[in-house]
Coordinates of C-alpha atoms in Angstrom, one line a residue:
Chain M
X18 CA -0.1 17.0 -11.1
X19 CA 0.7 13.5 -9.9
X20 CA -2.4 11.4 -8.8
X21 CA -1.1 11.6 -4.7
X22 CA 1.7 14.0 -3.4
X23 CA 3.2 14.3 0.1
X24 CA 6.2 16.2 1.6
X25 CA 8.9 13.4 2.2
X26 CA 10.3 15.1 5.1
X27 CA 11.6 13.9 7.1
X28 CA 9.9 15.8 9.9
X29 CA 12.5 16.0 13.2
X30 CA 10.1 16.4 16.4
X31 CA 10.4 16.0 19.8
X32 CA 8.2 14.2 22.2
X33 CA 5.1 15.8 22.8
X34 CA 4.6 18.1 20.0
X35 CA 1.9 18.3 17.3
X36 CA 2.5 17.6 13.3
X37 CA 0.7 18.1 10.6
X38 CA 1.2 16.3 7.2
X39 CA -0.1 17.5 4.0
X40 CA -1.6 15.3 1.0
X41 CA -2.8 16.9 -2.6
X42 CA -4.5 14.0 -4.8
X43 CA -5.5 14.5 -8.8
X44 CA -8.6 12.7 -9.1
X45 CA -11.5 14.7 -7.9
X46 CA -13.6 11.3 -8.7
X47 CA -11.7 9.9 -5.9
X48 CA -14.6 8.5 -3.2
X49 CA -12.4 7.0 -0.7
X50 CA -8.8 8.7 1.1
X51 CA -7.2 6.9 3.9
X52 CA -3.6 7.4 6.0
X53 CA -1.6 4.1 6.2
X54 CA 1.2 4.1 8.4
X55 CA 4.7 1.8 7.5
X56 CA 7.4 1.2 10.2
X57 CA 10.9 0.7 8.8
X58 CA 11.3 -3.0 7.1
X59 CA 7.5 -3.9 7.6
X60 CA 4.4 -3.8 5.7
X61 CA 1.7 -1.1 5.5
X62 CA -1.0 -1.0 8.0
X63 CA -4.1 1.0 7.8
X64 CA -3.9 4.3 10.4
X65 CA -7.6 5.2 9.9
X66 CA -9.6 5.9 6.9
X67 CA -10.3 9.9 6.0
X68 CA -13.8 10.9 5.7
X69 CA -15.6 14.8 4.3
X70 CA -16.7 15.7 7.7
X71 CA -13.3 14.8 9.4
X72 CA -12.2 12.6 12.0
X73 CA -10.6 11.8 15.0
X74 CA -8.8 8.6 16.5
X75 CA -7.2 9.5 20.2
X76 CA -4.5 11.2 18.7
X77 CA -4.6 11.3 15.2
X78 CA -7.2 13.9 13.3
X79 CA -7.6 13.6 9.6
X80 CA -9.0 15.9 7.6
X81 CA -10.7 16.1 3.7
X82 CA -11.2 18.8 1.5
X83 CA -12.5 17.9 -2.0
X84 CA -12.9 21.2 -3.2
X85 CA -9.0 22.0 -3.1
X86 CA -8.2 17.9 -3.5
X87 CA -6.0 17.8 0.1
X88 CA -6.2 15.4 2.9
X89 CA -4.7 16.3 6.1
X90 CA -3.4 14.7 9.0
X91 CA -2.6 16.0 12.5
X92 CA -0.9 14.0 15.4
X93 CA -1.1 15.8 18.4
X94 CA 1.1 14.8 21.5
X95 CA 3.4 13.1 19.5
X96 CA 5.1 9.9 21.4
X97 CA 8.6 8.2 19.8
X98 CA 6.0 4.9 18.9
X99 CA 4.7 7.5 16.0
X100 CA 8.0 7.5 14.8
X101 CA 7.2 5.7 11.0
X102 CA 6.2 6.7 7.0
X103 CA 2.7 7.7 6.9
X104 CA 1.7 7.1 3.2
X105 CA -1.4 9.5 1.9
X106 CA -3.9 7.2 0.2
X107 CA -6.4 7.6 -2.4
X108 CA -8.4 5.4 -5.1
X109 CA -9.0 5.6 -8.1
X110 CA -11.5 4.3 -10.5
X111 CA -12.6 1.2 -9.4
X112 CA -10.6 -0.6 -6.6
X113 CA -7.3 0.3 -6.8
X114 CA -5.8 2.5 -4.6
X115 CA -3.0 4.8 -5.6
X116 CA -0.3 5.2 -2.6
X117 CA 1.5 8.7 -1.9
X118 CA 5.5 8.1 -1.8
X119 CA 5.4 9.0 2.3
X120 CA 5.8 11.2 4.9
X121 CA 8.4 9.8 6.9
X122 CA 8.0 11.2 10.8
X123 CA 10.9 10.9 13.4
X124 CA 10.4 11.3 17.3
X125 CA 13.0 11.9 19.5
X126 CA 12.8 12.4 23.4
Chain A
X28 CA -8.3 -10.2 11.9
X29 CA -7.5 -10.4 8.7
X30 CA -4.3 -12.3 7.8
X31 CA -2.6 -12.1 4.3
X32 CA 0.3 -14.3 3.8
X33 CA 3.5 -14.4 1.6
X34 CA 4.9 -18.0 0.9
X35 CA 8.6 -16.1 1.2
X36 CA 9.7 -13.6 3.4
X37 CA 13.2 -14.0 1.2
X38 CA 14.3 -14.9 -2.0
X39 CA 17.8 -14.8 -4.0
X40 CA 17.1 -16.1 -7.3
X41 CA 19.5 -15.8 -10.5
X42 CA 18.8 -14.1 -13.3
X43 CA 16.6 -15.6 -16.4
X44 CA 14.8 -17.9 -13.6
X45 CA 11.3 -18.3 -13.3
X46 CA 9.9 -16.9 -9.8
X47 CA 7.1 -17.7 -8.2
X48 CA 5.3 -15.2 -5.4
X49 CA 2.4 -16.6 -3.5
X50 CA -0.3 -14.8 -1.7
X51 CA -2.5 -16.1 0.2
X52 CA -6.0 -14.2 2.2
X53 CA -8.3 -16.1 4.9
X54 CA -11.0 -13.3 4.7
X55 CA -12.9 -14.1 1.5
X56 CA -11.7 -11.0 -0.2
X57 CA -13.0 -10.0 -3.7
X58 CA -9.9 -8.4 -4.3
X59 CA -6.1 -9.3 -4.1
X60 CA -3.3 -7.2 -5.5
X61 CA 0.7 -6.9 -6.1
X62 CA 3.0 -4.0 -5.4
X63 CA 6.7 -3.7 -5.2
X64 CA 7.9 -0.9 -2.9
X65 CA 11.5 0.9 -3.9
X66 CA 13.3 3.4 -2.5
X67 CA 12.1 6.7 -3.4
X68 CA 9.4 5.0 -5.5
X69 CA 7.3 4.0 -2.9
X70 CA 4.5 1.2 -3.9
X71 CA 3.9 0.9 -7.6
X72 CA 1.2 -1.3 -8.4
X73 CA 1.7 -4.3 -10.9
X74 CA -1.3 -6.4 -10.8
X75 CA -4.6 -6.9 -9.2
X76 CA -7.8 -9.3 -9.6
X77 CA -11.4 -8.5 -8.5
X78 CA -12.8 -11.9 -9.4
X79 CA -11.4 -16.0 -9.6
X80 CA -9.4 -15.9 -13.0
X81 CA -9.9 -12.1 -13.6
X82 CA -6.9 -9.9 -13.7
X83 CA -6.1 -6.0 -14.5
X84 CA -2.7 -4.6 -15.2
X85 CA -1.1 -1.7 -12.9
X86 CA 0.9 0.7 -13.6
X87 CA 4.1 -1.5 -14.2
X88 CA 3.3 -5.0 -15.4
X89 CA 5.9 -5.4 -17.9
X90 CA 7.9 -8.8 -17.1
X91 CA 4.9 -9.6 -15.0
X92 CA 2.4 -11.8 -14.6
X93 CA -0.3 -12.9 -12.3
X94 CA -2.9 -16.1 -11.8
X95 CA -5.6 -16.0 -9.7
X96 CA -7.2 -20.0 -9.6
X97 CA -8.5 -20.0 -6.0
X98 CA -10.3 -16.6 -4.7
X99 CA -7.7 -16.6 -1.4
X100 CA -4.8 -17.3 -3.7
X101 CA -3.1 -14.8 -5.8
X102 CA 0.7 -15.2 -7.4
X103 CA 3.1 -13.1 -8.8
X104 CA 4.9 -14.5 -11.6
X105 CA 8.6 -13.3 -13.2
X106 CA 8.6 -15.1 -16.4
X107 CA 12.7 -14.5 -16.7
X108 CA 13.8 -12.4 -13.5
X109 CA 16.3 -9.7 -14.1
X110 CA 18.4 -7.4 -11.5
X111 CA 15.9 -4.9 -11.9
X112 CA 13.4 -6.8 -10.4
X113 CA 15.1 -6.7 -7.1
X114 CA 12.5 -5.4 -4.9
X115 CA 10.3 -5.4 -1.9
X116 CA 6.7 -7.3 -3.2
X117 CA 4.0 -6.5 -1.2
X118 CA 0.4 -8.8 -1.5
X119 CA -2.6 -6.8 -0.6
X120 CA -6.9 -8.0 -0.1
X121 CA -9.4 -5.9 0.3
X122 CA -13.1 -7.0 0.8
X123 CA -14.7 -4.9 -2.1
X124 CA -16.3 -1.9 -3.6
X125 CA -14.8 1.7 -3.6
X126 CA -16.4 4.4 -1.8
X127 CA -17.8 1.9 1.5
X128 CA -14.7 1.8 3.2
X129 CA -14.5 -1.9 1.6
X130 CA -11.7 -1.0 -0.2
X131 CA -9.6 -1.0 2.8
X132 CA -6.5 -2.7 1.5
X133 CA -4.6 -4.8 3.9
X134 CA -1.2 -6.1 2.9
X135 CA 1.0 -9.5 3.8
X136 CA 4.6 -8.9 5.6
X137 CA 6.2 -9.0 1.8
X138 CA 9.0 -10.8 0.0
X139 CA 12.3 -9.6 -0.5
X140 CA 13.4 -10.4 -3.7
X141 CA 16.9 -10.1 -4.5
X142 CA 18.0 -11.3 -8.3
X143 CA 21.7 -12.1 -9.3

């Protein structure tokens, strides 16, 4: 199993609708599970960080489940700014963090 | 806000040369690291440093190395660039320990690296 997994897509929505991406990660000593977000040509930028009892931002709801090692997250509404890569993120031992490949999202009105 | 800089934002360099990549953090950050980003790769990490003149190896440090003198300053060095180091290089801080949300990792604007 590789240590983070994603669906590449690309996922084709129009405005307004809801999307869900999907994460599995390897390590279940993994303590910390964010979502970055990475427009085309520019560097990542943390989207929010993940935690066991969920979360929400506006928008954006990410969810946790350590007992089947997936990380979830759900943009509701979607506008044509959410159009980006949305890399699953977990750590590892110590401080590294181990980056997903991406999810790469595409909004069109 | 944290800021993380890269001395380059572009590079063409020949192969055989030595390269250079500078980082540089203004938040007093325990922790600096390199990546390079490909297509269909996504970031791969080569090198990071948790302490002044302490360094750990990534996953790909081959024809890498780092140097860590200053706690804000990290650098990337290519001993003898090749073509197969063309890449995006991405410098990333992050304030400390996993598991606190201190290991938030937040990344410069990169260097495109092209080698001829």
């Amino acid at each position: 199993r590789k240590e983070v997994e994603q669906d590449p897509g690309p996922f084709n929505v129009p405005e307004g609708a809801t999307v869900a991406f999907n994460c599995t990660y390897s390590n279940s000593a993994s303590q910390s599970f964010f979502w970055y977000r990475q427009d085309c040509r520019k560097e990542p930028k943390l989207l929010m960080s993940v935690y066991s009892s969920g979360n929400e931002d506006g928008r954006f709801t990410a969810q946790l489940n350590r007992a089947s090692q997936y990380i979830s997250l759900l943009i509701r509404d979607s506008k044509l700014s959410d159009s980006a890569t949305y890399l699953c993120v977990v750590n590892r031992a110590g401080t590294a963090l181990i980056f997903g490949k991406g999810t790469t999202l595409s909004v069109s009105s | 806000d944290v800021k993380v800089t890269q001395s380059s934002r572009y590079l063409v360099k020949r192969t055989g040369e030595k390269v250079f990549l500078e980082c540089v953090q203004d938040m007093d950050h325990e922790n600096m690291f390199w990546y390079r980003q490909d297509p269909g790769l996504g970031l791969r990490l080569i090198y990071f440093s948790y302490d002044v003149k302490m360094k750990e190896k990534g996953d790909i440090p081959e024809g890498y190395s780092v140097s860590r003198e200053k706690k804000e300053r990290f650098s990337l060095i290519l001993e003898s660039a090749s073509t197969n180091q063309t890449s995006m290089y991405l410098c990333a801080s992050s304030l400390g320990a996993s598991g606190s949300g201190a290991d938030t990792q937040y990344f410069g604007p990169g260097t495109r690296l092209t080698v001829l």
